[in-house]
């Protein structure tokens, strides 16, 4: 059943590593009382030529027909159209209209930004922040080899990798990439300036070859992640070697004031990719989405600060698709990055071969799981997996831990196709090895795929209740020059229950490593 969406707060997505000052700031609703300072800074960018924003829309009961059913997509399209008409933006073409989320993304100048800030049809205005990658042998260590020997290898399942692109010609991933897309932004006048990196030069491409890795050193990241999920070679494999991959490339090149030209992903492009994956739910048996990216710092579940992402995360979870997100590499001991901090996300921290928490891994009392993200026996070089050009490299980070868990969901779903996300998560938590983080005393289960499969099949994977969303604690006011005052945020009308419709599920018909002889499957 297609469920409705819920409007909540705001979200920060930045991927640690490049230009920490520009990347680490949390996303904030510029229409909220706490967003006045950020609104002033964004207004200055808009005045210089343009600022990219994500706009969330207030619910309008009149947008749905009285007493009748209406597809969610049509309801959201009606909200978007009514908002644009109310603003008088008839010939405004540079707009991303999301299909399943009550939101839009666009570049605006100063006057148009003020229109958004004063419109009672707009629930929130957020700067479209840029994000970089979370970088800082494992399959037998997490029970993957034993699960595979028992025939639990992800057969018939698919995992979506939203990242820097995937080299589908790599022998480790041969024949595994079944759908490809690229969502990248070009913005000559916006601050910062951005250049799209899709293979054909446009900002949106779908089809074979669309998710080809972008042309920068960091673009190897997505191929590496995909190999951990589902790679298959003669000497070692990924966690779910029988699974397939849906690949989305979501990176652009932008001009950072400190680092110069930098590879980053706009939040608006990540949203487009998530919606595209959701649209494929009836043609592929998608077990999980992997997001090895994030940023900001949240000491509590961040739904109250995550409005742009909450609707699509909710829809994916309700469709039986686990949203697996890297916890971040900032060494926080009481916080996670976003979007790992969302209550509907399955957050993953990094451990090593000796079941010690990696020093770079973020940790908090609401972290979901641990998985391998570094190999100290290999000099701390990380997990060995595929990179473009038929090669293999080691990379450390929670980026590498998350795909172990995404692959685990594919393996578990192949063992029990009717299992819910909640049941599989409960099986992973209940069978995992508790690992205590000496930095904060918190114990989190390190996944054990074979144990989780046994627990799930035997009925031990009882669904655990989802993490509750908690309100953000008040933050001390920071002194700042008085910015231009935006109109107070309007109180949106009562949340309308969106129309629902049944969505039938369709059955899906169904190498050599490099010089380093230690792979994902070897310590």
Coordinates of C-alpha atoms in Angstrom, one line a residue:
X1 CA 0.0 0.0 0.0
X2 CA 1.4 3.4 -0.9
X3 CA 1.4 5.4 2.2
X4 CA 1.2 9.1 2.8
X5 CA 4.0 11.5 3.7
X6 CA 4.6 13.4 6.9
X7 CA 6.1 16.9 7.0
X8 CA 8.6 17.3 9.8
X9 CA 11.8 19.4 10.1
X10 CA 15.2 19.9 8.2
X11 CA 18.3 17.9 7.2
X12 CA 22.0 18.4 6.8
X13 CA 23.9 16.3 4.4
X14 CA 27.6 16.9 3.9
X15 CA 30.2 14.2 3.5
X16 CA 33.2 14.7 5.7
X17 CA 36.7 15.1 4.2
X18 CA 36.9 18.2 2.1
X19 CA 36.5 21.8 3.3
X20 CA 35.2 21.0 6.8
X21 CA 34.0 24.5 7.4
X22 CA 31.8 24.4 4.4
X23 CA 30.6 20.9 4.9
X24 CA 29.9 20.6 8.6
X25 CA 27.1 23.1 9.1
X26 CA 23.7 21.6 9.7
X27 CA 20.8 22.3 7.4
X28 CA 18.3 24.6 9.0
X29 CA 14.8 25.8 8.0
X30 CA 15.4 29.5 7.1
X31 CA 11.8 30.2 7.9
X32 CA 12.2 29.0 11.5
X33 CA 13.1 31.3 14.4
X34 CA 16.5 29.6 14.5
X35 CA 17.2 30.2 10.8
X36 CA 17.4 34.0 10.8
X37 CA 21.2 34.1 10.7
X38 CA 21.4 31.4 8.0
X39 CA 18.7 33.3 6.0
X40 CA 20.8 36.4 6.0
X41 CA 23.8 34.5 4.7
X42 CA 21.8 32.8 2.0
X43 CA 20.2 36.1 1.0
X44 CA 23.7 37.5 0.4
X45 CA 24.5 34.5 -1.9
X46 CA 21.2 35.1 -3.8
X47 CA 22.0 38.8 -4.3
X48 CA 25.3 37.8 -5.9
X49 CA 23.5 35.9 -8.7
X50 CA 21.7 32.9 -7.2
X51 CA 21.4 30.5 -4.4
X52 CA 20.2 26.9 -4.6
X53 CA 17.4 26.0 -2.2
X54 CA 15.1 23.0 -1.3
X55 CA 11.6 24.1 -0.6
X56 CA 9.1 21.9 1.4
X57 CA 5.4 22.5 0.9
X58 CA 2.6 22.9 3.4
X59 CA -0.2 20.3 3.3
X60 CA -3.3 21.5 1.6
X61 CA -6.5 19.4 2.0
X62 CA -8.1 21.2 -1.0
X63 CA -5.3 19.7 -3.2
X64 CA -7.0 16.3 -3.0
X65 CA -10.5 15.5 -4.4
X66 CA -13.2 15.3 -1.9
X67 CA -14.2 11.7 -1.0
X68 CA -12.1 10.2 -3.7
X69 CA -8.8 8.3 -4.0
X70 CA -5.8 10.1 -5.7
X71 CA -2.3 8.8 -6.4
X72 CA 0.3 10.3 -4.1
X73 CA 2.2 11.6 -7.2
X74 CA -0.8 13.5 -8.4
X75 CA -1.5 15.0 -5.0
X76 CA 2.1 16.2 -4.7
X77 CA 2.0 17.6 -8.3
X78 CA -1.1 19.5 -7.3
X79 CA 0.7 21.0 -4.3
X80 CA 3.7 22.0 -6.5
X81 CA 1.5 23.6 -9.2
X82 CA -0.6 25.5 -6.7
X83 CA 2.5 26.9 -5.0
X84 CA 4.2 28.0 -8.3
X85 CA 1.0 29.6 -9.5
X86 CA 0.6 31.5 -6.2
X87 CA 4.1 32.8 -6.6
X88 CA 3.5 33.8 -10.3
X89 CA 6.4 31.6 -11.5
X90 CA 4.8 30.5 -14.7
X91 CA 7.9 30.5 -16.9
X92 CA 10.4 29.5 -14.2
X93 CA 12.1 26.4 -15.8
X94 CA 15.0 25.8 -13.5
X95 CA 13.0 23.8 -11.0
X96 CA 13.2 20.2 -9.8
X97 CA 9.7 18.9 -9.0
X98 CA 9.9 15.7 -6.9
X99 CA 7.5 13.0 -7.6
X100 CA 7.0 11.4 -4.2
X101 CA 8.2 14.1 -1.8
X102 CA 6.3 17.3 -1.1
X103 CA 9.2 19.5 -2.1
X104 CA 11.0 21.3 -5.0
X105 CA 14.5 22.4 -5.6
X106 CA 15.6 25.5 -7.5
X107 CA 18.1 28.4 -7.9
X108 CA 16.7 31.7 -6.8
X109 CA 17.7 35.3 -6.8
X110 CA 17.1 37.7 -3.9
X111 CA 13.5 38.7 -4.8
X112 CA 12.4 35.1 -5.4
X113 CA 14.0 34.0 -2.1
X114 CA 11.9 36.6 -0.3
X115 CA 8.8 35.3 -2.1
X116 CA 9.5 31.9 -0.8
X117 CA 10.1 33.2 2.7
X118 CA 6.8 35.0 2.9
X119 CA 4.6 32.3 1.1
X120 CA 2.1 30.5 3.4
X121 CA 2.2 27.6 1.0
X122 CA 5.9 27.0 1.7
X123 CA 6.6 25.1 5.0
X124 CA 10.4 25.4 4.9
X125 CA 13.3 26.8 2.9
X126 CA 16.7 25.0 3.1
X127 CA 20.0 25.7 1.5
X128 CA 20.9 23.0 -1.0
X129 CA 24.1 22.0 0.6
X130 CA 27.0 20.2 -1.0
X131 CA 28.3 16.8 0.2
X132 CA 31.6 14.9 -0.1
X133 CA 32.5 11.2 0.5
X134 CA 33.0 9.3 3.8
X135 CA 36.4 7.7 3.5
X136 CA 38.6 6.9 6.3
X137 CA 38.3 -8.7 5.1
X138 CA 35.5 -8.8 6.3
X139 CA 33.0 -11.2 4.8
X140 CA 34.1 -14.3 6.8
X141 CA 34.4 -12.1 9.9
X142 CA 30.7 -11.2 9.7
X143 CA 29.5 -14.7 8.8
X144 CA 29.1 -14.0 5.1
X145 CA 31.1 -17.0 3.9
X146 CA 29.0 -19.3 6.2
X147 CA 25.8 -17.8 5.0
X148 CA 26.9 -18.2 1.4
X149 CA 27.8 -21.8 2.0
X150 CA 24.2 -22.3 3.2
X151 CA 22.9 -20.8 0.0
X152 CA 22.1 -17.4 1.4
X153 CA 23.9 -15.0 -1.0
X154 CA 21.3 -12.5 -2.0
X155 CA 20.0 -14.4 -5.1
X156 CA 17.1 -12.5 -6.8
X157 CA 17.7 -9.4 -4.7
X158 CA 19.0 -5.9 -5.6
X159 CA 20.8 -3.2 -3.7
X160 CA 20.8 0.4 -4.8
X161 CA 24.2 2.2 -4.5
X162 CA 23.8 6.0 -4.5
X163 CA 27.3 7.3 -4.8
X164 CA 29.9 8.4 -7.2
X165 CA 29.0 5.9 -9.9
X166 CA 29.8 2.2 -10.5
X167 CA 32.1 0.7 -13.1
X168 CA 29.8 -2.0 -14.5
X169 CA 32.6 -3.4 -16.7
X170 CA 34.7 -4.4 -13.7
X171 CA 35.2 -8.2 -13.6
X172 CA 34.1 -8.2 -9.9
X173 CA 30.8 -6.7 -10.9
X174 CA 30.3 -8.2 -14.3
X175 CA 26.6 -8.6 -15.2
X176 CA 25.5 -7.2 -11.8
X177 CA 24.4 -3.6 -12.6
X178 CA 20.8 -3.8 -13.8
X179 CA 19.7 -0.2 -13.8
X180 CA 21.7 3.1 -14.0
X181 CA 21.0 6.8 -13.6
X182 CA 22.9 10.1 -13.0
X183 CA 21.6 13.1 -11.2
X184 CA 24.1 16.0 -11.2
X185 CA 23.7 19.8 -11.1
X186 CA 25.0 22.5 -13.4
X187 CA 24.6 26.1 -12.0
X188 CA 26.8 28.8 -13.6
X189 CA 25.3 31.7 -11.6
X190 CA 24.6 30.0 -8.3
X191 CA 26.9 30.3 -5.3
X192 CA 28.8 28.0 -5.3
X193 CA 29.1 27.4 -9.1
X194 CA 28.5 23.8 -10.1
X195 CA 29.3 21.7 -13.1
X196 CA 27.4 18.5 -13.9
X197 CA 29.3 15.3 -14.3
X198 CA 26.9 12.9 -16.0
X199 CA 28.5 11.1 -19.0
X200 CA 26.5 12.9 -21.6
X201 CA 27.0 16.3 -20.0
X202 CA 23.4 16.8 -18.9
X203 CA 22.1 16.9 -15.3
X204 CA 19.8 13.9 -15.6
X205 CA 20.5 10.7 -17.5
X206 CA 18.9 7.3 -17.1
X207 CA 19.9 4.1 -18.9
X208 CA 22.9 1.9 -19.6
X209 CA 26.2 3.7 -18.8
X210 CA 24.5 6.6 -17.0
X211 CA 26.1 5.7 -13.7
X212 CA 29.6 5.5 -15.1
X213 CA 32.0 6.9 -12.4
X214 CA 32.7 10.6 -12.6
X215 CA 36.2 11.6 -13.6
X216 CA 38.0 12.4 -10.3
X217 CA 40.1 10.5 -7.9
X218 CA 37.3 10.2 -5.4
X219 CA 35.0 8.7 -8.0
X220 CA 36.3 5.2 -7.3
X221 CA 34.3 5.3 -4.1
X222 CA 31.0 4.0 -5.6
X223 CA 32.6 1.0 -7.4
X224 CA 34.3 0.1 -4.1
X225 CA 31.1 0.2 -2.2
X226 CA 29.2 -1.9 -4.8
X227 CA 32.0 -4.5 -4.6
X228 CA 31.5 -4.8 -0.9
X229 CA 27.8 -5.3 -1.4
X230 CA 27.8 -7.8 -4.2
X231 CA 31.2 -8.4 -5.8
X232 CA 32.0 -11.9 -7.0
X233 CA 35.5 -13.1 -7.9
X234 CA 37.5 -16.4 -7.9
X235 CA 39.3 -15.5 -4.7
X236 CA 36.8 -13.5 -2.6
X237 CA 33.4 -12.0 -2.8
X238 CA 31.1 -9.3 -1.4
X239 CA 28.5 -10.0 1.3
X240 CA 25.7 -10.9 -1.1
X241 CA 27.6 -12.2 -4.2
X242 CA 24.4 -13.3 -5.9
X243 CA 22.7 -10.0 -5.6
X244 CA 22.4 -7.3 -8.3
X245 CA 23.1 -3.5 -8.2
X246 CA 21.1 -0.4 -9.1
X247 CA 23.6 2.4 -9.5
X248 CA 23.1 6.1 -9.3
X249 CA 25.8 8.7 -9.8
X250 CA 25.0 11.9 -7.8
X251 CA 28.1 14.0 -7.8
X252 CA 29.0 17.4 -9.3
X253 CA 32.0 19.6 -9.4
X254 CA 31.7 22.8 -7.4
X255 CA 33.9 25.7 -6.4
X256 CA 34.8 25.7 -2.7
X257 CA 36.2 28.9 -1.3
X258 CA 39.0 27.0 0.5
X259 CA 39.7 23.9 -1.5
X260 CA 39.0 25.1 -5.0
X261 CA 37.3 22.7 -7.4
X262 CA 35.8 19.9 -5.3
X263 CA 33.6 16.9 -6.0
X264 CA 30.4 17.1 -4.1
X265 CA 26.8 16.0 -4.2
X266 CA 23.9 18.4 -3.9
X267 CA 21.2 17.3 -1.4
X268 CA 18.6 18.0 -4.2
X269 CA 20.4 15.4 -6.4
X270 CA 20.4 12.8 -3.6
X271 CA 16.7 13.3 -3.2
X272 CA 16.2 12.8 -7.0
X273 CA 18.2 9.5 -6.8
X274 CA 16.2 8.2 -3.9
X275 CA 12.9 9.0 -5.7
X276 CA 14.2 7.2 -8.8
X277 CA 15.1 4.1 -6.7
X278 CA 11.6 4.2 -5.1
X279 CA 10.1 4.3 -8.6
X280 CA 11.8 1.0 -9.4
X281 CA 10.3 -0.9 -6.5
X282 CA 7.9 -2.8 -8.7
X283 CA 10.4 -3.9 -11.4
X284 CA 13.3 -4.9 -9.0
X285 CA 13.2 -6.7 -5.7
X286 CA 15.2 -4.0 -3.9
X287 CA 16.3 -5.1 -0.4
X288 CA 18.3 -2.0 0.5
X289 CA 19.6 1.4 -0.5
X290 CA 23.2 2.3 0.5
X291 CA 24.2 5.9 1.3
X292 CA 27.9 6.1 2.3
X293 CA 27.7 9.8 2.8
X294 CA 26.5 12.4 5.4
X295 CA 27.5 15.3 7.6
X296 CA 26.6 17.5 10.4
X297 CA 26.4 16.5 14.1
X298 CA 23.3 15.3 15.8
X299 CA 23.1 14.1 19.4
X300 CA 19.6 12.7 19.0
X301 CA 17.4 11.2 16.3
X302 CA 17.2 14.1 13.8
X303 CA 13.7 13.8 12.3
X304 CA 12.9 17.2 13.7
X305 CA 15.7 18.6 11.6
X306 CA 15.3 16.4 8.5
X307 CA 12.2 17.5 6.6
X308 CA 13.5 17.2 3.0
X309 CA 14.5 13.5 3.6
X310 CA 11.8 12.3 5.9
X311 CA 9.1 11.6 3.3
X312 CA 11.2 9.5 0.9
X313 CA 12.9 7.6 3.7
X314 CA 9.4 6.8 5.1
X315 CA 8.2 5.6 1.7
X316 CA 11.2 3.4 1.1
X317 CA 10.9 1.8 4.6
X318 CA 7.2 1.1 4.0
X319 CA 8.0 -0.5 0.6
X320 CA 10.3 -2.9 2.5
X321 CA 13.5 -1.2 1.4
X322 CA 16.1 -0.7 4.2
X323 CA 17.9 2.7 4.0
X324 CA 21.4 1.9 5.2
X325 CA 23.6 5.0 6.0
X326 CA 27.2 5.4 7.1
X327 CA 27.4 7.0 10.6
X328 CA 30.3 9.3 9.7
X329 CA 34.0 9.6 10.3
X330 CA 34.4 12.6 12.6
X331 CA 35.2 10.5 15.8
X332 CA 32.1 11.8 17.6
X333 CA 31.4 9.8 20.7
X334 CA 27.8 11.1 21.3
X335 CA 26.6 12.0 17.8
X336 CA 25.9 10.8 14.3
X337 CA 26.0 12.5 11.0
X338 CA 22.9 13.1 8.9
X339 CA 21.1 11.3 7.4
X340 CA 22.2 8.4 9.5
X341 CA 20.6 10.1 12.4
X342 CA 17.1 9.8 11.0
X343 CA 14.8 7.4 12.9
X344 CA 14.0 5.5 9.7
X345 CA 17.7 5.1 8.7
X346 CA 19.8 2.1 9.7
X347 CA 23.0 3.7 10.8
X348 CA 26.3 1.9 10.6
X349 CA 29.6 2.5 12.5
X350 CA 32.9 0.9 11.7
X351 CA 34.8 -1.8 13.6
X352 CA 38.0 -3.7 12.8
X353 CA 39.0 -7.4 12.6
X354 CA 39.5 -7.6 16.3
X355 CA 36.0 -6.2 17.0
X356 CA 37.2 -2.9 18.2
X357 CA 35.4 0.3 17.2
X358 CA 37.4 2.3 14.7
X359 CA 38.8 5.5 16.2
X360 CA 37.3 7.6 13.4
X361 CA 33.8 6.1 13.6
X362 CA 31.0 8.2 15.0
X363 CA 29.1 6.7 17.9
X364 CA 26.0 7.4 19.9
X365 CA 23.4 5.6 21.9
X366 CA 21.1 5.4 18.9
X367 CA 23.6 3.9 16.5
X368 CA 22.0 0.8 14.9
X369 CA 24.9 -1.6 13.9
X370 CA 28.6 -2.0 13.5
X371 CA 30.4 -3.6 10.5
X372 CA 34.0 -3.8 9.3
X373 CA 35.4 -0.6 8.0
X374 CA 39.1 -0.9 8.6
X375 CA 41.8 -3.6 8.8
X376 CA 44.6 -2.8 11.2
X377 CA 46.4 -6.0 10.2
X378 CA 46.7 -4.4 6.7
X379 CA 48.3 -1.3 8.1
X380 CA 44.9 0.4 8.6
X381 CA 44.4 0.6 4.9
X382 CA 40.8 -0.6 5.1
X383 CA 38.7 -3.0 3.2
X384 CA 39.8 -4.4 -0.2
X385 CA 37.3 -4.0 -3.0
X386 CA 36.9 -3.1 -6.6
X387 CA 37.8 0.3 -8.1
X388 CA 37.4 1.5 -11.8
X389 CA 39.6 0.0 -14.4
X390 CA 39.5 -3.6 -13.2
X391 CA 41.7 -2.9 -10.2
X392 CA 41.3 -3.4 -6.4
X393 CA 42.2 -1.1 -3.6
X394 CA 41.8 -0.8 0.2
X395 CA 39.7 2.0 1.6
X396 CA 38.8 2.6 5.3
X397 CA 35.8 4.4 6.7
X398 CA 32.2 4.0 7.7
X399 CA 31.6 4.2 4.0
X400 CA 32.9 0.7 3.8
X401 CA 31.0 -0.5 6.9
X402 CA 27.6 0.5 5.5
X403 CA 27.6 -1.7 2.4
X404 CA 28.4 -4.8 4.6
X405 CA 25.0 -4.1 6.2
X406 CA 23.3 -3.3 2.9
X407 CA 24.6 -6.6 1.5
X408 CA 23.4 -8.4 4.7
X409 CA 19.8 -7.2 4.0
X410 CA 20.0 -8.6 0.5
X411 CA 21.2 -12.0 1.9
X412 CA 18.6 -12.1 4.6
X413 CA 15.8 -11.2 2.2
X414 CA 16.9 -14.0 -0.1
X415 CA 16.6 -16.4 2.8
X416 CA 13.2 -15.1 3.8
X417 CA 11.5 -13.1 1.0
X418 CA 8.6 -12.1 3.1
X419 CA 10.7 -10.6 6.0
X420 CA 10.1 -7.0 6.8
X421 CA 12.9 -4.4 7.3
X422 CA 12.0 -4.5 11.0
X423 CA 12.3 -8.3 11.3
X424 CA 15.6 -8.3 9.5
X425 CA 17.0 -5.5 11.6
X426 CA 15.9 -7.3 14.7
X427 CA 17.6 -10.5 13.5
X428 CA 20.9 -8.6 12.8
X429 CA 20.8 -6.9 16.2
X430 CA 19.8 -10.1 18.1
X431 CA 22.5 -12.3 16.5
X432 CA 25.3 -9.7 16.3
X433 CA 28.3 -9.7 18.6
X434 CA 28.1 -6.8 21.2
X435 CA 31.1 -4.5 20.8
X436 CA 31.8 -2.0 23.5
X437 CA 33.1 1.4 22.5
X438 CA 35.7 2.3 25.2
X439 CA 35.3 6.0 24.4
X440 CA 31.7 6.1 25.7
X441 CA 30.8 2.7 27.1
X442 CA 28.1 2.1 24.5
X443 CA 27.8 -1.5 23.2
X444 CA 26.5 -1.9 19.6
X445 CA 26.0 -5.3 17.8
X446 CA 28.5 -6.1 15.0
X447 CA 26.6 -8.0 12.3
X448 CA 26.8 -11.7 11.9
X449 CA 25.0 -12.6 8.7
X450 CA 24.8 -16.4 9.2
X451 CA 23.5 -16.0 12.7
X452 CA 20.9 -13.4 11.6
X453 CA 19.7 -15.7 8.8
X454 CA 19.3 -18.6 11.2
X455 CA 17.5 -16.4 13.7
X456 CA 15.2 -15.0 11.0
X457 CA 14.3 -18.3 9.5
X458 CA 13.6 -19.9 12.9
X459 CA 11.3 -17.0 13.9
X460 CA 13.7 -15.2 16.1
X461 CA 13.7 -12.0 14.1
X462 CA 10.9 -10.3 16.0
X463 CA 10.5 -6.7 14.9
X464 CA 12.0 -4.2 17.2
X465 CA 10.2 -0.9 17.6
X466 CA 11.6 1.9 15.5
X467 CA 13.8 4.4 17.1
X468 CA 11.6 7.2 18.5
X469 CA 12.1 10.6 17.0
X470 CA 13.0 13.0 19.7
X471 CA 12.7 16.8 19.7
X472 CA 16.0 18.6 19.3
X473 CA 17.3 20.0 22.6
X474 CA 17.6 23.8 22.8
X475 CA 20.9 25.1 21.6
X476 CA 22.6 28.1 23.1
X477 CA 22.3 31.3 21.1
X478 CA 25.4 32.3 19.3
X479 CA 26.3 36.0 18.9
X480 CA 26.0 37.1 15.3
X481 CA 25.5 40.4 13.4
X482 CA 21.8 41.1 13.1
X483 CA 20.6 39.7 9.8
X484 CA 17.7 40.8 7.7
X485 CA 14.5 39.7 9.4
X486 CA 12.5 37.1 7.5
X487 CA 8.8 36.9 8.0
X488 CA 7.8 34.5 10.8
X489 CA 7.3 31.0 9.7
X490 CA 3.6 30.3 8.8
X491 CA 1.9 27.6 10.7
X492 CA 1.0 25.0 8.1
X493 CA -2.6 23.7 8.0
X494 CA -3.4 20.4 9.7
X495 CA -1.7 17.5 7.9
X496 CA -4.0 16.2 5.2
X497 CA -4.1 12.4 5.0
X498 CA -2.8 11.8 1.4
X499 CA -4.7 9.6 -0.9
X500 CA -3.6 6.0 -0.9
X501 CA -3.5 3.3 -3.5
X502 CA -2.5 -0.3 -3.7
X503 CA 0.8 -1.0 -5.5
X504 CA 1.0 -4.5 -6.8
X505 CA 4.3 -6.3 -6.6
X506 CA 5.5 -7.9 -9.8
X507 CA 7.8 -11.0 -9.7
X508 CA 11.2 -10.3 -11.1
X509 CA 12.4 -12.9 -13.7
X510 CA 15.2 -13.8 -12.9
X511 CA 37.9 -11.5 -11.9
X512 CA 40.4 -11.7 -11.1
X513 CA 41.6 -9.7 -8.1
X514 CA 44.4 -7.2 -8.3
X515 CA 47.9 -7.6 -7.0
X516 CA 46.8 -7.6 -3.3
X517 CA 45.8 -11.2 -2.6
X518 CA 43.8 -10.1 0.5
X519 CA 40.3 -9.2 -0.3
X520 CA 36.9 -8.5 1.2
X521 CA 36.6 -12.1 2.1
X522 CA 40.0 -12.4 3.8
X523 CA 41.8 -11.0 6.8

